[in-house]
mmCIF file of C-alpha atoms in Angstrom:
data_model
loop_
_atom_site.group_PDB
_atom_site.id
_atom_site.type_symbol
_atom_site.label_atom_id
_atom_site.label_comp_id
_atom_site.label_asym_id
_atom_site.label_seq_id
_atom_site.Cartn_x
_atom_site.Cartn_y
_atom_site.Cartn_z
ATOM 1 C CA MET A 24 -21.429 -94.553 -22.272
ATOM 2 C CA LYS A 25 -20.889 -91.026 -23.599
ATOM 3 C CA ARG A 26 -22.445 -91.939 -26.956
ATOM 4 C CA SER A 27 -25.640 -93.174 -25.363
ATOM 5 C CA TRP A 28 -25.874 -89.954 -23.319
ATOM 6 C CA ASN A 29 -25.686 -87.994 -26.589
ATOM 7 C CA LEU A 30 -28.859 -89.756 -27.758
ATOM 8 C CA LEU A 31 -30.638 -88.564 -24.629
ATOM 9 C CA VAL A 32 -29.421 -85.005 -25.213
ATOM 10 C CA ILE A 33 -30.618 -85.139 -28.839
ATOM 11 C CA ALA A 34 -34.088 -86.251 -27.696
ATOM 12 C CA TRP A 35 -34.154 -83.446 -25.122
ATOM 13 C CA LEU A 36 -33.045 -80.795 -27.642
ATOM 14 C CA ILE A 37 -35.766 -81.864 -30.087
ATOM 15 C CA ALA A 38 -38.348 -81.619 -27.310
ATOM 16 C CA VAL A 39 -37.101 -78.157 -26.291
ATOM 17 C CA VAL A 40 -37.155 -76.857 -29.884
ATOM 18 C CA ALA A 41 -40.645 -78.305 -30.467
ATOM 19 C CA THR A 42 -41.923 -76.798 -27.214
ATOM 20 C CA ALA A 43 -40.399 -73.402 -27.948
ATOM 21 C CA SER A 44 -41.804 -73.499 -31.487
ATOM 22 C CA ALA A 45 -45.301 -74.331 -30.261
ATOM 23 C CA LEU A 46 -45.143 -71.509 -27.736
ATOM 24 C CA PHE A 47 -43.826 -69.094 -30.373
ATOM 25 C CA ILE A 48 -46.602 -69.988 -32.827
ATOM 26 C CA GLY A 49 -49.277 -69.675 -30.170
ATOM 27 C CA GLU A 50 -48.089 -66.754 -28.075
ATOM 28 C CA VAL A 51 -46.029 -64.599 -30.449
ATOM 29 C CA MET A 52 -47.755 -65.280 -33.767
ATOM 30 C CA GLY A 53 -51.168 -65.439 -32.083
ATOM 31 C CA MET A 54 -52.353 -68.635 -33.775
ATOM 32 C CA ALA A 55 -54.733 -70.582 -31.573
ATOM 33 C CA PRO A 56 -54.076 -74.341 -31.563
ATOM 34 C CA CYS A 57 -56.785 -76.826 -32.499
ATOM 35 C CA VAL A 58 -57.848 -79.639 -30.157
ATOM 36 C CA LEU A 59 -55.406 -82.160 -31.631
ATOM 37 C CA CYS A 60 -52.583 -79.634 -31.406
ATOM 38 C CA TRP A 61 -53.395 -79.195 -27.713
ATOM 39 C CA TYR A 62 -53.176 -82.952 -27.205
ATOM 40 C CA GLN A 63 -49.785 -82.986 -28.915
ATOM 41 C CA ARG A 64 -48.644 -80.167 -26.642
ATOM 42 C CA ILE A 65 -49.791 -82.159 -23.623
ATOM 43 C CA PHE A 66 -47.391 -84.919 -24.680
ATOM 44 C CA MET A 67 -44.501 -82.649 -25.790
ATOM 45 C CA PHE A 68 -44.229 -80.065 -23.008
ATOM 46 C CA PRO A 69 -43.488 -82.569 -20.204
ATOM 47 C CA LEU A 70 -40.884 -84.242 -22.423
ATOM 48 C CA ALA A 71 -38.783 -81.077 -22.376
ATOM 49 C CA ILE A 72 -38.753 -81.171 -18.578
ATOM 50 C CA VAL A 73 -38.436 -84.927 -18.002
ATOM 51 C CA LEU A 74 -35.672 -85.381 -20.563
ATOM 52 C CA GLY A 75 -33.859 -82.272 -19.322
ATOM 53 C CA ILE A 76 -33.764 -83.704 -15.805
ATOM 54 C CA ALA A 77 -32.673 -87.075 -17.198
ATOM 55 C CA CYS A 78 -29.797 -85.417 -19.091
ATOM 56 C CA TYR A 79 -28.687 -83.411 -16.085
ATOM 57 C CA SER A 80 -28.685 -86.380 -13.745
ATOM 58 C CA ASP A 81 -27.658 -88.907 -16.426
ATOM 59 C CA ASP A 82 -30.565 -91.051 -15.247
ATOM 60 C CA ARG A 83 -31.937 -93.783 -17.464
ATOM 61 C CA ARG A 84 -35.353 -93.596 -15.801
ATOM 62 C CA GLY A 85 -36.061 -90.272 -17.500
ATOM 63 C CA ALA A 86 -35.935 -92.025 -20.855
ATOM 64 C CA ILE A 87 -38.190 -94.769 -19.525
ATOM 65 C CA TYR A 88 -40.724 -92.159 -18.396
ATOM 66 C CA GLY A 89 -40.347 -90.106 -21.570
ATOM 67 C CA LEU A 90 -40.821 -92.928 -24.067
ATOM 68 C CA PRO A 91 -44.573 -93.428 -23.416
ATOM 69 C CA LEU A 92 -45.074 -89.655 -23.755
ATOM 70 C CA ALA A 93 -43.207 -89.619 -27.073
ATOM 71 C CA LEU A 94 -45.098 -92.636 -28.416
ATOM 72 C CA GLY A 95 -48.457 -91.224 -27.303
ATOM 73 C CA GLY A 96 -47.659 -87.916 -28.949
ATOM 74 C CA ALA A 97 -46.615 -89.720 -32.125
ATOM 75 C CA MET A 98 -49.979 -91.486 -32.206
ATOM 76 C CA VAL A 99 -51.906 -88.206 -31.869
ATOM 77 C CA ALA A 100 -49.657 -86.459 -34.412
ATOM 78 C CA GLY A 101 -49.998 -89.406 -36.790
ATOM 79 C CA TYR A 102 -53.785 -89.265 -36.545
ATOM 80 C CA HIS A 103 -53.708 -85.496 -37.090
ATOM 81 C CA THR A 104 -51.442 -85.931 -40.127
ATOM 82 C CA LEU A 105 -53.785 -88.541 -41.626
ATOM 83 C CA LEU A 106 -56.718 -86.247 -40.961
ATOM 84 C CA ILE A 107 -55.115 -83.321 -42.776
ATOM 85 C CA ALA A 108 -54.020 -85.563 -45.659
ATOM 86 C CA GLY A 109 -57.640 -86.682 -46.082
ATOM 87 C CA PHE A 110 -57.100 -90.347 -45.184
ATOM 88 C CA VAL A 111 -59.380 -90.158 -42.151
ATOM 89 C CA SER A 112 -63.073 -89.400 -42.427
ATOM 90 C CA LYS A 113 -64.010 -85.867 -41.398
ATOM 91 C CA ALA A 114 -66.745 -87.426 -39.274
ATOM 92 C CA TRP A 115 -63.984 -88.509 -36.854
ATOM 93 C CA ILE A 116 -62.775 -84.974 -36.173
ATOM 94 C CA PRO A 117 -62.626 -84.283 -32.419
ATOM 95 C CA CYS A 118 -62.819 -80.534 -32.970
ATOM 96 C CA GLY A 119 -66.042 -78.814 -32.066
ATOM 97 C CA THR A 120 -66.266 -75.068 -32.020
ATOM 98 C CA GLY A 121 -63.109 -73.066 -32.453
ATOM 99 C CA VAL A 122 -60.068 -73.751 -34.599
ATOM 100 C CA SER A 123 -60.483 -76.532 -37.174
ATOM 101 C CA CYS A 124 -58.223 -79.567 -36.937
ATOM 102 C CA THR A 125 -58.262 -80.050 -40.712
ATOM 103 C CA GLU A 126 -57.627 -76.521 -41.957
ATOM 104 C CA GLN A 127 -54.062 -75.640 -41.074
ATOM 105 C CA LYS A 128 -53.135 -72.089 -42.015
ATOM 106 C CA LEU A 129 -49.424 -72.248 -41.247
ATOM 107 C CA GLU A 130 -47.033 -74.006 -43.591
ATOM 108 C CA ILE A 131 -43.280 -74.011 -43.157
ATOM 109 C CA LEU A 132 -40.648 -74.586 -45.867
ATOM 110 C CA ASN A 133 -43.085 -74.576 -48.805
ATOM 111 C CA GLY A 134 -45.783 -76.933 -47.654
ATOM 112 C CA LEU A 135 -44.693 -78.661 -44.442
ATOM 113 C CA GLN A 136 -47.605 -78.429 -42.065
ATOM 114 C CA ILE A 137 -47.337 -78.266 -38.289
ATOM 115 C CA PRO A 138 -48.768 -81.780 -37.603
ATOM 116 C CA TRP A 139 -46.182 -83.283 -39.963
ATOM 117 C CA LEU A 140 -43.383 -81.514 -38.105
ATOM 118 C CA SER A 141 -44.866 -82.655 -34.800
ATOM 119 C CA LEU A 142 -44.964 -86.250 -36.042
ATOM 120 C CA ALA A 143 -41.333 -86.008 -37.156
ATOM 121 C CA ALA A 144 -40.311 -84.599 -33.757
ATOM 122 C CA PHE A 145 -42.133 -87.311 -31.807
ATOM 123 C CA PHE A 146 -40.705 -89.991 -34.085
ATOM 124 C CA ALA A 147 -37.149 -88.659 -33.703
ATOM 125 C CA ILE A 148 -37.519 -88.426 -29.915
ATOM 126 C CA SER A 149 -38.940 -91.960 -29.728
ATOM 127 C CA LEU A 150 -36.133 -93.351 -31.886
ATOM 128 C CA SER A 151 -33.459 -91.563 -29.844
ATOM 129 C CA LEU A 152 -34.933 -92.823 -26.572
ATOM 130 C CA ILE A 153 -35.222 -96.407 -27.826
ATOM 131 C CA LEU A 154 -31.582 -96.367 -28.989
ATOM 132 C CA TYR A 155 -30.505 -94.758 -25.728
ATOM 133 C CA LEU A 156 -32.296 -97.399 -23.655
ATOM 134 C CA ARG A 157 -30.704 -100.182 -25.702
ATOM 135 C CA LYS A 158 -27.180 -98.788 -25.273
ATOM 136 C CA SER A 159 -27.316 -97.589 -21.683
ATOM 137 C CA PRO A 160 -26.623 -100.111 -18.943
ATOM 138 C CA LYS A 161 -29.445 -101.046 -16.616
ATOM 139 C CA SER A 162 -28.775 -100.026 -13.055
ATOM 140 C CA ILE A 163 -28.026 -102.809 -10.619
ATOM 141 C CA HIS A 164 -29.694 -102.449 -7.254
ATOM 142 C CA LYS A 165 -27.567 -103.483 -4.284
ATOM 143 C CA LYS A 166 -29.192 -105.234 -1.382
#
């Protein structure tokens, strides 16, 4: 039981680090996010809260609620990654005026771009939640 709880904590910690990083990049470094980055934030920020509550209360339902958020965020981050890599036509860019979704100016660790890190975070959270849900016992409702 303790091992499965560790998976939930790992998913929560990844969500907290990703949320704090996004806030640091936007608020401290002053880099405005593009439209796709905003969508990824919409999926990531609630994960930090939902999974934190799930860890505190050791409640399996938090993982059930968090998994669709993590998978949705992974889909947006995957699309953004394909867009930056040039595998998606630039005609399908949802960005209008403002910051471009294809021209990322911030690279970390010699070439890792923010959408790639976002995709890795969503993937790791999704994997942790899936493993947690497989290992944690389903609650039995008493009548």
